[in-house]
Amino acid sequence: MISVVIPLYDEEAIVPELVRRVDAVLRTVDDAYEIVLVNDGSRDGTAAAVRALFATYPALVLVELSRNFGHQIAATAGLDRARGDAVVLMDGDLQDPPELIPELLAQWHDGFDVVYAVRRTRRGESRFKVWTAALFYRLTTRLTNVSIPVDVGDFRLMSRRVVAALSGMRERHRFLRGLVSWVGFRQTGVSYDRDVRFAGSSKYPLRRMLRFALDGITAFSEVPLRVATYLGFLIAAFAFCYGLVVLVLNGLGYNLPGYTSTMLAILLLGGVQLVTIGILGEYVGRIYDEIKARPLYLIARVDRASAEVPGDV
Ligand code: UDP
Ligand code: MG
C-alpha cells in the first residue's frame, strides 16, 4: 500500500485540483493507496472542501488537528497516521508535482528507503525566496552533523521502516529533513522542476522561515554552543599573554600605580568567565542531546549464517 501525506493550511482553493491530480497519478500505480490530508487548523473551509470529495475519492483520509501546529508537526501527524509500506510526503500547493510520484516509487522498488525530490529549478518564486533558501541549504549542510542534501524540501518518499523511525523521535522542534537524513538507510534523489503555487499565498513568511532555519541548525548542530568554548579559550589565551606583557612593563617601571593589578584582575577574570561559560555550554549541549531522546542506532538488517543458533530464542 502507498500513502501520500499532505499537510494543508488554508488551502481551500487548491483542494479539489490537488486531490484530482494526486488520485489520477496513484490510479496508474498497481498498489492500493490512501491520500492522507492533514488539516493544520485552517481558518478557511479546507476541511469542508476535503469532506465534499469523500464520495468521489474513497482513498481520502482527513486528519484534523485541533489548531495550527505548523507545517512540520502537521506532516508528522500525517506520517503517524499513514499505513502505507511507502509513504510520500508532499506540499499541498501543487508546487511539488504529484506526477513525480511514480519515479519516486520506481527508486523505492529498486531498494531505496528514502527517495527525496531535488529541486532543479524553482518557478514563480521571488528572487528573495530563492536566495534565502539557497543560503539556508548551504548553511545547514555546513553547520550540521548530518548530511542534509542541498535543494531538497520535504517532498520525498519514505519506506515503512523510515516512517517508523521518525515516529519514534518525538522532538518538538522538528526539522523533518534533518531527521530523515539522520535515520540513514539507502537514500537517493530524483530531480524535478518546482512549479508555481497553484493558488493562495505562501504560508512561510520571513519570520517563520527564520525560525525554521534556526530549528534546523540548532537541532543538528552544536556549533553555536561550541562557539562559546572556542571564543573562551581564545580570549583566555590572549589575556594570559597580555597579562605577561603588563607584568614585564611593570618590572621595567612603565606602568602607572594600580594599573598592573587592575589589568591582571580584569584579564584573569574575563578569561576564566568565558571558559566557564564555554564549559557550561558543553554540558547544556549534552543535556540537549539526551533530551531529544533519539534512538542510539537503527539496524538496517541482521543476517544469520545458519537459520537456528543453539540457545537463541
Ligand atoms: N502548511 C501547514 N501548516 C502551516 C503552514 C503551511 O500545514 O502552518 C502547509 C501548506 O498548506 C502547504 C505546505 O505546508 O501544503 C507548504 O507551505 P507553503 O507552500 O506555504 O510553503 P512554501 O512553499 O512557500 O515554502
Ligand atoms: Mg509552497
mmCIF file of C-alpha atoms and ligand atoms in Angstrom:
data_model
loop_
_atom_site.group_PDB
_atom_site.id
_atom_site.type_symbol
_atom_site.label_atom_id
_atom_site.label_comp_id
_atom_site.label_asym_id
_atom_site.label_seq_id
_atom_site.Cartn_x
_atom_site.Cartn_y
_atom_site.Cartn_z
ATOM 1 C CA MET A 1 0.000 0.000 0.000
ATOM 2 C CA ILE A 2 1.121 3.550 -0.809
ATOM 3 C CA SER A 3 0.261 6.561 1.358
ATOM 4 C CA VAL A 4 0.516 10.156 0.256
ATOM 5 C CA VAL A 5 0.621 12.612 3.153
ATOM 6 C CA ILE A 6 -0.201 16.283 2.554
ATOM 7 C CA PRO A 7 -0.388 18.967 5.276
ATOM 8 C CA LEU A 8 -2.870 21.723 4.472
ATOM 9 C CA TYR A 9 -3.228 25.164 5.983
ATOM 10 C CA ASP A 10 -5.804 27.458 4.416
ATOM 11 C CA GLU A 11 -5.654 25.695 1.070
ATOM 12 C CA GLU A 12 -9.385 25.516 0.346
ATOM 13 C CA ALA A 13 -8.926 26.853 -3.185
ATOM 14 C CA ILE A 14 -6.448 24.111 -4.056
ATOM 15 C CA VAL A 15 -8.017 21.010 -2.503
ATOM 16 C CA PRO A 16 -10.192 19.832 -5.470
ATOM 17 C CA GLU A 17 -7.399 20.212 -8.033
ATOM 18 C CA LEU A 18 -4.845 18.698 -5.641
ATOM 19 C CA VAL A 19 -6.910 15.603 -4.915
ATOM 20 C CA ARG A 20 -7.809 15.204 -8.577
ATOM 21 C CA ARG A 21 -4.169 15.237 -9.675
ATOM 22 C CA VAL A 22 -2.846 13.049 -6.859
ATOM 23 C CA ASP A 23 -5.613 10.496 -7.303
ATOM 24 C CA ALA A 24 -5.126 10.425 -11.084
ATOM 25 C CA VAL A 25 -1.428 9.635 -10.628
ATOM 26 C CA LEU A 26 -1.997 6.991 -7.953
ATOM 27 C CA ARG A 27 -4.621 5.247 -10.055
ATOM 28 C CA THR A 28 -1.945 4.467 -12.643
ATOM 29 C CA VAL A 29 0.096 2.669 -9.961
ATOM 30 C CA ASP A 30 -0.579 -1.004 -9.260
ATOM 31 C CA ASP A 31 -0.667 -0.849 -5.465
ATOM 32 C CA ALA A 32 -3.537 0.102 -3.190
ATOM 33 C CA TYR A 33 -3.283 3.679 -1.918
ATOM 34 C CA GLU A 34 -4.583 6.250 0.535
ATOM 35 C CA ILE A 35 -4.334 10.029 0.469
ATOM 36 C CA VAL A 36 -3.878 11.393 3.993
ATOM 37 C CA LEU A 37 -4.744 15.082 4.159
ATOM 38 C CA VAL A 38 -3.867 16.840 7.396
ATOM 39 C CA ASN A 39 -5.864 19.960 8.143
ATOM 40 C CA ASP A 40 -3.459 22.022 10.206
ATOM 41 C CA GLY A 41 -6.057 24.207 11.914
ATOM 42 C CA SER A 42 -7.113 26.047 8.749
ATOM 43 C CA ARG A 43 -9.239 29.142 9.204
ATOM 44 C CA ASP A 44 -10.975 28.688 5.850
ATOM 45 C CA GLY A 45 -13.106 25.838 4.513
ATOM 46 C CA THR A 46 -10.262 23.393 3.846
ATOM 47 C CA ALA A 47 -11.821 20.562 5.887
ATOM 48 C CA ALA A 48 -15.240 21.014 4.275
ATOM 49 C CA ALA A 49 -13.634 21.055 0.846
ATOM 50 C CA VAL A 50 -11.968 17.710 1.606
ATOM 51 C CA ARG A 51 -15.150 16.156 3.009
ATOM 52 C CA ALA A 52 -17.046 17.203 -0.088
ATOM 53 C CA LEU A 53 -14.729 14.918 -2.078
ATOM 54 C CA PHE A 54 -15.162 11.811 0.105
ATOM 55 C CA ALA A 55 -17.906 10.363 -2.113
ATOM 56 C CA THR A 56 -15.814 10.700 -5.258
ATOM 57 C CA TYR A 57 -12.444 9.603 -3.843
ATOM 58 C CA PRO A 58 -12.651 6.647 -1.439
ATOM 59 C CA ALA A 59 -8.884 6.817 -0.834
ATOM 60 C CA LEU A 60 -9.161 10.061 1.125
ATOM 61 C CA VAL A 61 -8.316 10.248 4.830
ATOM 62 C CA LEU A 62 -8.735 13.542 6.664
ATOM 63 C CA VAL A 63 -6.775 14.158 9.851
ATOM 64 C CA GLU A 64 -7.831 17.325 11.624
ATOM 65 C CA LEU A 65 -5.561 18.953 14.154
ATOM 66 C CA SER A 66 -7.092 20.975 16.969
ATOM 67 C CA ARG A 67 -5.292 24.137 15.917
ATOM 68 C CA ASN A 68 -2.443 25.336 13.720
ATOM 69 C CA PHE A 69 0.690 23.473 14.774
ATOM 70 C CA GLY A 70 2.871 24.367 11.814
ATOM 71 C CA HIS A 71 3.949 22.525 8.714
ATOM 72 C CA GLN A 72 6.495 20.143 10.260
ATOM 73 C CA ILE A 73 4.182 18.956 13.049
ATOM 74 C CA ALA A 74 1.220 18.631 10.677
ATOM 75 C CA ALA A 75 3.377 16.499 8.382
ATOM 76 C CA THR A 76 4.380 14.376 11.379
ATOM 77 C CA ALA A 77 0.735 13.851 12.328
ATOM 78 C CA GLY A 78 0.081 12.617 8.799
ATOM 79 C CA LEU A 79 3.114 10.307 8.830
ATOM 80 C CA ASP A 80 1.970 8.836 12.149
ATOM 81 C CA ARG A 81 -1.444 8.031 10.677
ATOM 82 C CA ALA A 82 -0.221 6.757 7.310
ATOM 83 C CA ARG A 83 -0.455 2.987 6.902
ATOM 84 C CA GLY A 84 1.417 2.538 3.623
ATOM 85 C CA ASP A 85 4.542 0.450 3.044
ATOM 86 C CA ALA A 86 5.825 3.511 1.247
ATOM 87 C CA VAL A 87 4.792 6.992 2.304
ATOM 88 C CA VAL A 88 5.131 10.056 0.091
ATOM 89 C CA LEU A 89 5.173 13.428 1.834
ATOM 90 C CA MET A 90 4.418 16.492 -0.267
ATOM 91 C CA ASP A 91 3.160 20.074 -0.062
ATOM 92 C CA GLY A 92 -0.456 20.786 -0.810
ATOM 93 C CA ASP A 93 0.045 23.780 -3.074
ATOM 94 C CA LEU A 94 0.997 21.700 -6.131
ATOM 95 C CA GLN A 95 4.484 23.203 -6.151
ATOM 96 C CA ASP A 96 5.539 19.588 -5.771
ATOM 97 C CA PRO A 97 4.105 17.868 -8.866
ATOM 98 C CA PRO A 98 2.271 14.626 -7.955
ATOM 99 C CA GLU A 99 3.292 13.315 -11.374
ATOM 100 C CA LEU A 100 6.755 12.671 -9.906
ATOM 101 C CA ILE A 101 5.386 10.001 -7.539
ATOM 102 C CA PRO A 102 5.813 7.061 -9.991
ATOM 103 C CA GLU A 103 9.514 7.972 -10.308
ATOM 104 C CA LEU A 104 9.884 8.005 -6.533
ATOM 105 C CA LEU A 105 8.141 4.635 -6.347
ATOM 106 C CA ALA A 106 10.453 3.188 -9.006
ATOM 107 C CA GLN A 107 13.501 4.030 -6.864
ATOM 108 C CA TRP A 108 11.773 2.550 -3.828
ATOM 109 C CA HIS A 109 11.182 -0.684 -5.767
ATOM 110 C CA ASP A 110 14.912 -0.630 -6.549
ATOM 111 C CA GLY A 111 15.564 -0.915 -2.819
ATOM 112 C CA PHE A 112 15.954 2.683 -1.643
ATOM 113 C CA ASP A 113 14.416 3.614 1.694
ATOM 114 C CA VAL A 114 14.322 7.353 1.114
ATOM 115 C CA VAL A 115 13.833 8.967 -2.283
ATOM 116 C CA TYR A 116 13.905 12.735 -1.985
ATOM 117 C CA ALA A 117 12.954 15.137 -4.731
ATOM 118 C CA VAL A 118 15.711 17.593 -5.657
ATOM 119 C CA ARG A 119 14.612 20.995 -6.976
ATOM 120 C CA ARG A 120 16.281 21.583 -10.291
ATOM 121 C CA THR A 121 14.522 24.909 -10.799
ATOM 122 C CA ARG A 122 12.028 26.934 -8.807
ATOM 123 C CA ARG A 123 9.485 28.688 -10.938
ATOM 124 C CA GLY A 124 7.443 31.686 -9.874
ATOM 125 C CA GLU A 125 9.218 32.315 -6.596
ATOM 126 C CA SER A 126 10.618 35.678 -5.686
ATOM 127 C CA ARG A 127 14.342 36.171 -6.050
ATOM 128 C CA PHE A 128 14.444 36.836 -2.323
ATOM 129 C CA LYS A 129 12.879 33.456 -1.508
ATOM 130 C CA VAL A 130 15.189 31.581 -3.868
ATOM 131 C CA TRP A 131 18.212 33.403 -2.494
ATOM 132 C CA THR A 132 17.381 32.904 1.179
ATOM 133 C CA ALA A 133 16.519 29.267 0.516
ATOM 134 C CA ALA A 134 19.886 28.723 -1.210
ATOM 135 C CA LEU A 135 21.693 30.370 1.691
ATOM 136 C CA PHE A 136 19.714 28.278 4.185
ATOM 137 C CA TYR A 137 20.514 24.980 2.435
ATOM 138 C CA ARG A 138 24.221 25.793 2.270
ATOM 139 C CA LEU A 139 24.342 26.935 5.880
ATOM 140 C CA THR A 140 22.579 23.869 7.255
ATOM 141 C CA THR A 141 24.835 21.499 5.297
ATOM 142 C CA ARG A 142 27.879 23.387 6.561
ATOM 143 C CA LEU A 143 26.889 23.573 10.207
ATOM 144 C CA THR A 144 25.010 20.365 10.882
ATOM 145 C CA ASN A 145 26.459 16.970 11.664
ATOM 146 C CA VAL A 146 24.095 15.004 9.444
ATOM 147 C CA SER A 147 24.453 15.267 5.690
ATOM 148 C CA ILE A 148 21.282 17.010 4.567
ATOM 149 C CA PRO A 149 21.068 17.120 0.750
ATOM 150 C CA VAL A 150 21.047 20.591 -0.815
ATOM 151 C CA ASP A 151 17.955 21.981 -2.618
ATOM 152 C CA VAL A 152 15.714 19.321 -1.153
ATOM 153 C CA GLY A 153 12.481 20.209 0.602
ATOM 154 C CA ASP A 154 10.138 17.834 2.346
ATOM 155 C CA PHE A 155 8.848 16.288 -0.886
ATOM 156 C CA ARG A 156 10.047 12.693 -0.610
ATOM 157 C CA LEU A 157 9.162 9.038 -0.372
ATOM 158 C CA MET A 158 9.981 7.055 2.753
ATOM 159 C CA SER A 159 9.790 3.336 3.385
ATOM 160 C CA ARG A 160 7.814 1.928 6.286
ATOM 161 C CA ARG A 161 10.871 1.473 8.486
ATOM 162 C CA VAL A 162 11.960 5.088 7.970
ATOM 163 C CA VAL A 163 8.486 6.337 8.884
ATOM 164 C CA ALA A 164 8.522 4.058 11.937
ATOM 165 C CA ALA A 165 11.880 5.503 12.977
ATOM 166 C CA LEU A 166 10.548 9.060 12.567
ATOM 167 C CA SER A 167 7.514 8.172 14.684
ATOM 168 C CA GLY A 168 9.923 7.145 17.416
ATOM 169 C CA MET A 169 11.555 10.583 17.509
ATOM 170 C CA ARG A 170 9.256 12.931 19.327
ATOM 171 C CA GLU A 171 11.400 16.050 19.490
ATOM 172 C CA ARG A 172 9.345 19.201 19.409
ATOM 173 C CA HIS A 173 11.391 21.483 17.238
ATOM 174 C CA ARG A 174 11.067 19.169 14.309
ATOM 175 C CA PHE A 175 13.237 19.551 11.291
ATOM 176 C CA LEU A 176 11.966 16.609 9.286
ATOM 177 C CA ARG A 177 14.517 16.606 6.510
ATOM 178 C CA GLY A 178 17.289 16.542 9.087
ATOM 179 C CA LEU A 179 15.649 13.684 10.949
ATOM 180 C CA VAL A 180 15.216 11.725 7.717
ATOM 181 C CA SER A 181 18.917 12.195 6.919
ATOM 182 C CA TRP A 182 19.773 11.146 10.456
ATOM 183 C CA VAL A 183 17.817 7.902 10.043
ATOM 184 C CA GLY A 184 20.175 6.678 7.333
ATOM 185 C CA PHE A 185 19.488 3.562 5.250
ATOM 186 C CA ARG A 186 19.793 3.830 1.478
ATOM 187 C CA GLN A 187 18.798 7.286 0.251
ATOM 188 C CA THR A 188 18.749 8.759 -3.216
ATOM 189 C CA GLY A 189 17.382 11.779 -5.071
ATOM 190 C CA VAL A 190 15.285 12.436 -8.148
ATOM 191 C CA SER A 191 15.345 15.858 -9.848
ATOM 192 C CA TYR A 192 12.273 17.889 -10.681
ATOM 193 C CA ASP A 193 11.218 21.389 -11.603
ATOM 194 C CA ARG A 194 9.329 23.134 -8.859
ATOM 195 C CA ASP A 195 6.063 24.613 -10.048
ATOM 196 C CA VAL A 196 4.346 27.848 -9.245
ATOM 197 C CA ARG A 197 1.936 27.738 -6.318
ATOM 198 C CA PHE A 198 -1.450 26.725 -7.760
ATOM 199 C CA ALA A 199 -3.461 29.262 -5.726
ATOM 200 C CA GLY A 200 -3.275 31.166 -2.460
ATOM 201 C CA SER A 201 -0.096 32.504 -0.956
ATOM 202 C CA SER A 202 2.925 31.081 0.848
ATOM 203 C CA LYS A 203 2.345 30.186 4.494
ATOM 204 C CA TYR A 204 6.012 30.743 5.239
ATOM 205 C CA PRO A 205 6.593 34.436 5.848
ATOM 206 C CA LEU A 206 10.135 35.548 6.637
ATOM 207 C CA ARG A 207 9.574 35.248 10.386
ATOM 208 C CA ARG A 208 8.601 31.586 10.048
ATOM 209 C CA MET A 209 11.434 30.865 7.646
ATOM 210 C CA LEU A 210 13.911 32.263 10.147
ATOM 211 C CA ARG A 211 12.507 30.169 12.957
ATOM 212 C CA PHE A 212 12.583 27.121 10.689
ATOM 213 C CA ALA A 213 16.225 27.764 9.812
ATOM 214 C CA LEU A 214 17.091 28.134 13.494
ATOM 215 C CA ASP A 215 15.275 24.895 14.304
ATOM 216 C CA GLY A 216 17.217 23.099 11.614
ATOM 217 C CA ILE A 217 20.582 24.360 12.733
ATOM 218 C CA THR A 218 20.104 24.042 16.473
ATOM 219 C CA ALA A 219 18.561 20.557 16.214
ATOM 220 C CA PHE A 220 21.510 19.135 14.330
ATOM 221 C CA SER A 221 24.490 21.210 15.289
ATOM 222 C CA GLU A 222 26.391 22.051 18.440
ATOM 223 C CA VAL A 223 28.397 24.682 16.582
ATOM 224 C CA PRO A 224 26.556 27.696 18.039
ATOM 225 C CA LEU A 225 27.072 26.378 21.584
ATOM 226 C CA ARG A 226 30.649 25.439 20.889
ATOM 227 C CA VAL A 227 31.427 28.983 19.778
ATOM 228 C CA ALA A 228 31.450 29.998 23.459
ATOM 229 C CA THR A 229 34.092 27.399 24.265
ATOM 230 C CA TYR A 230 36.363 28.307 21.366
ATOM 231 C CA LEU A 231 35.973 32.013 21.994
ATOM 232 C CA GLY A 232 36.596 31.463 25.709
ATOM 233 C CA PHE A 233 39.854 29.623 25.208
ATOM 234 C CA LEU A 234 41.000 32.031 22.507
ATOM 235 C CA ILE A 235 40.398 35.105 24.619
ATOM 236 C CA ALA A 236 41.756 33.457 27.771
ATOM 237 C CA ALA A 237 44.982 32.671 25.906
ATOM 238 C CA PHE A 238 45.190 36.245 24.658
ATOM 239 C CA ALA A 239 44.502 37.560 28.168
ATOM 240 C CA PHE A 240 47.279 35.373 29.568
ATOM 241 C CA CYS A 241 49.802 36.708 27.044
ATOM 242 C CA TYR A 242 48.738 40.282 27.573
ATOM 243 C CA GLY A 243 48.958 39.733 31.355
ATOM 244 C CA LEU A 244 52.610 38.732 30.895
ATOM 245 C CA VAL A 245 53.223 41.878 28.875
ATOM 246 C CA VAL A 246 51.678 44.002 31.625
ATOM 247 C CA LEU A 247 53.888 42.285 34.209
ATOM 248 C CA VAL A 248 57.042 42.888 32.178
ATOM 249 C CA LEU A 249 56.132 46.533 31.608
ATOM 250 C CA ASN A 250 55.569 46.816 35.352
ATOM 251 C CA GLY A 251 59.029 45.371 36.006
ATOM 252 C CA LEU A 252 60.518 47.952 33.651
ATOM 253 C CA GLY A 253 58.699 50.689 35.558
ATOM 254 C CA TYR A 254 56.453 51.829 32.680
ATOM 255 C CA ASN A 255 53.074 51.341 34.393
ATOM 256 C CA LEU A 256 51.133 53.843 36.463
ATOM 257 C CA PRO A 257 50.479 52.697 40.067
ATOM 258 C CA GLY A 258 47.458 50.414 40.242
ATOM 259 C CA TYR A 259 47.408 49.689 36.512
ATOM 260 C CA THR A 260 49.136 46.323 36.753
ATOM 261 C CA SER A 261 46.890 44.804 39.407
ATOM 262 C CA THR A 262 43.705 46.153 37.778
ATOM 263 C CA MET A 263 44.675 44.867 34.334
ATOM 264 C CA LEU A 264 45.682 41.458 35.670
ATOM 265 C CA ALA A 265 42.402 41.098 37.583
ATOM 266 C CA ILE A 266 40.293 42.014 34.527
ATOM 267 C CA LEU A 267 42.223 39.755 32.185
ATOM 268 C CA LEU A 268 42.233 36.802 34.552
ATOM 269 C CA LEU A 269 38.561 37.034 35.490
ATOM 270 C CA GLY A 270 37.435 37.687 31.916
ATOM 271 C CA GLY A 271 39.311 34.631 30.660
ATOM 272 C CA VAL A 272 38.062 32.402 33.457
ATOM 273 C CA GLN A 273 34.469 33.534 32.916
ATOM 274 C CA LEU A 274 34.481 32.883 29.211
ATOM 275 C CA VAL A 275 35.999 29.444 29.632
ATOM 276 C CA THR A 276 33.442 28.554 32.308
ATOM 277 C CA ILE A 277 30.565 29.706 30.112
ATOM 278 C CA GLY A 278 32.030 27.517 27.391
ATOM 279 C CA ILE A 279 32.135 24.543 29.741
ATOM 280 C CA LEU A 280 28.526 25.207 30.719
ATOM 281 C CA GLY A 281 27.690 25.322 27.023
ATOM 282 C CA GLU A 282 29.256 21.907 26.510
ATOM 283 C CA TYR A 283 27.078 20.427 29.242
ATOM 284 C CA VAL A 284 23.967 22.218 28.017
ATOM 285 C CA GLY A 285 24.721 20.741 24.598
ATOM 286 C CA ARG A 286 24.877 17.261 26.075
ATOM 287 C CA ILE A 287 21.657 17.742 28.026
ATOM 288 C CA TYR A 288 20.034 18.923 24.814
ATOM 289 C CA ASP A 289 21.258 15.850 23.010
ATOM 290 C CA GLU A 290 19.937 13.486 25.663
ATOM 291 C CA ILE A 291 16.607 15.254 25.903
ATOM 292 C CA LYS A 292 15.959 14.737 22.212
ATOM 293 C CA ALA A 293 15.937 11.034 23.067
ATOM 294 C CA ARG A 294 16.674 9.888 19.567
ATOM 295 C CA PRO A 295 17.321 6.165 19.298
ATOM 296 C CA LEU A 296 21.012 5.313 19.653
ATOM 297 C CA TYR A 297 21.052 3.440 16.344
ATOM 298 C CA LEU A 298 18.787 1.826 13.789
ATOM 299 C CA ILE A 299 19.545 -1.572 12.349
ATOM 300 C CA ALA A 300 19.234 -1.945 8.594
ATOM 301 C CA ARG A 301 19.355 -5.759 8.650
ATOM 302 C CA VAL A 302 20.716 -8.730 10.517
ATOM 303 C CA ASP A 303 21.986 -11.778 8.661
ATOM 304 C CA ARG A 304 22.479 -15.171 10.199
ATOM 305 C CA ALA A 305 24.836 -17.790 8.828
ATOM 306 C CA SER A 306 22.524 -20.574 9.963
ATOM 307 C CA ALA A 307 18.805 -20.458 10.457
ATOM 308 C CA GLU A 308 18.898 -21.711 14.007
ATOM 309 C CA VAL A 309 21.508 -20.759 16.541
ATOM 310 C CA PRO A 310 21.573 -23.057 19.590
ATOM 311 C CA GLY A 311 20.289 -21.355 22.694
ATOM 312 C CA ASP A 312 18.881 -18.459 20.687
ATOM 313 C CA VAL A 313 15.261 -17.500 21.166
HETATM 314 N N1 UDP B 1 1.353 24.342 5.916
HETATM 315 C C1 UDP B 1 0.778 23.763 7.046
HETATM 316 N N2 UDP B 1 0.814 24.467 8.216
HETATM 317 C C2 UDP B 1 1.391 25.704 8.328
HETATM 318 C C3 UDP B 1 1.988 26.272 7.170
HETATM 319 C C4 UDP B 1 1.959 25.563 5.981
HETATM 320 O O1 UDP B 1 0.272 22.651 7.011
HETATM 321 O O2 UDP B 1 1.368 26.272 9.417
HETATM 322 C C5 UDP B 1 1.321 23.575 4.629
HETATM 323 C C6 UDP B 1 0.762 24.345 3.451
HETATM 324 O O3 UDP B 1 -0.626 24.240 3.382
HETATM 325 C C7 UDP B 1 1.438 23.670 2.286
HETATM 326 C C8 UDP B 1 2.787 23.252 2.864
HETATM 327 O O4 UDP B 1 2.644 23.281 4.281
HETATM 328 O O5 UDP B 1 0.752 22.499 1.875
HETATM 329 C C9 UDP B 1 3.923 24.181 2.423
HETATM 330 O O6 UDP B 1 3.603 25.519 2.747
HETATM 331 P P1 UDP B 1 3.882 26.723 1.717
HETATM 332 O O7 UDP B 1 3.594 26.288 0.332
HETATM 333 O O8 UDP B 1 3.131 27.892 2.212
HETATM 334 O O9 UDP B 1 5.436 26.952 1.923
HETATM 335 P P2 UDP B 1 6.470 27.444 0.786
HETATM 336 O O10 UDP B 1 6.303 26.535 -0.395
HETATM 337 O O11 UDP B 1 6.118 28.845 0.482
HETATM 338 O O12 UDP B 1 7.814 27.284 1.449
HETATM 339 MG MG MG B 2 4.656 26.192 -1.348
#
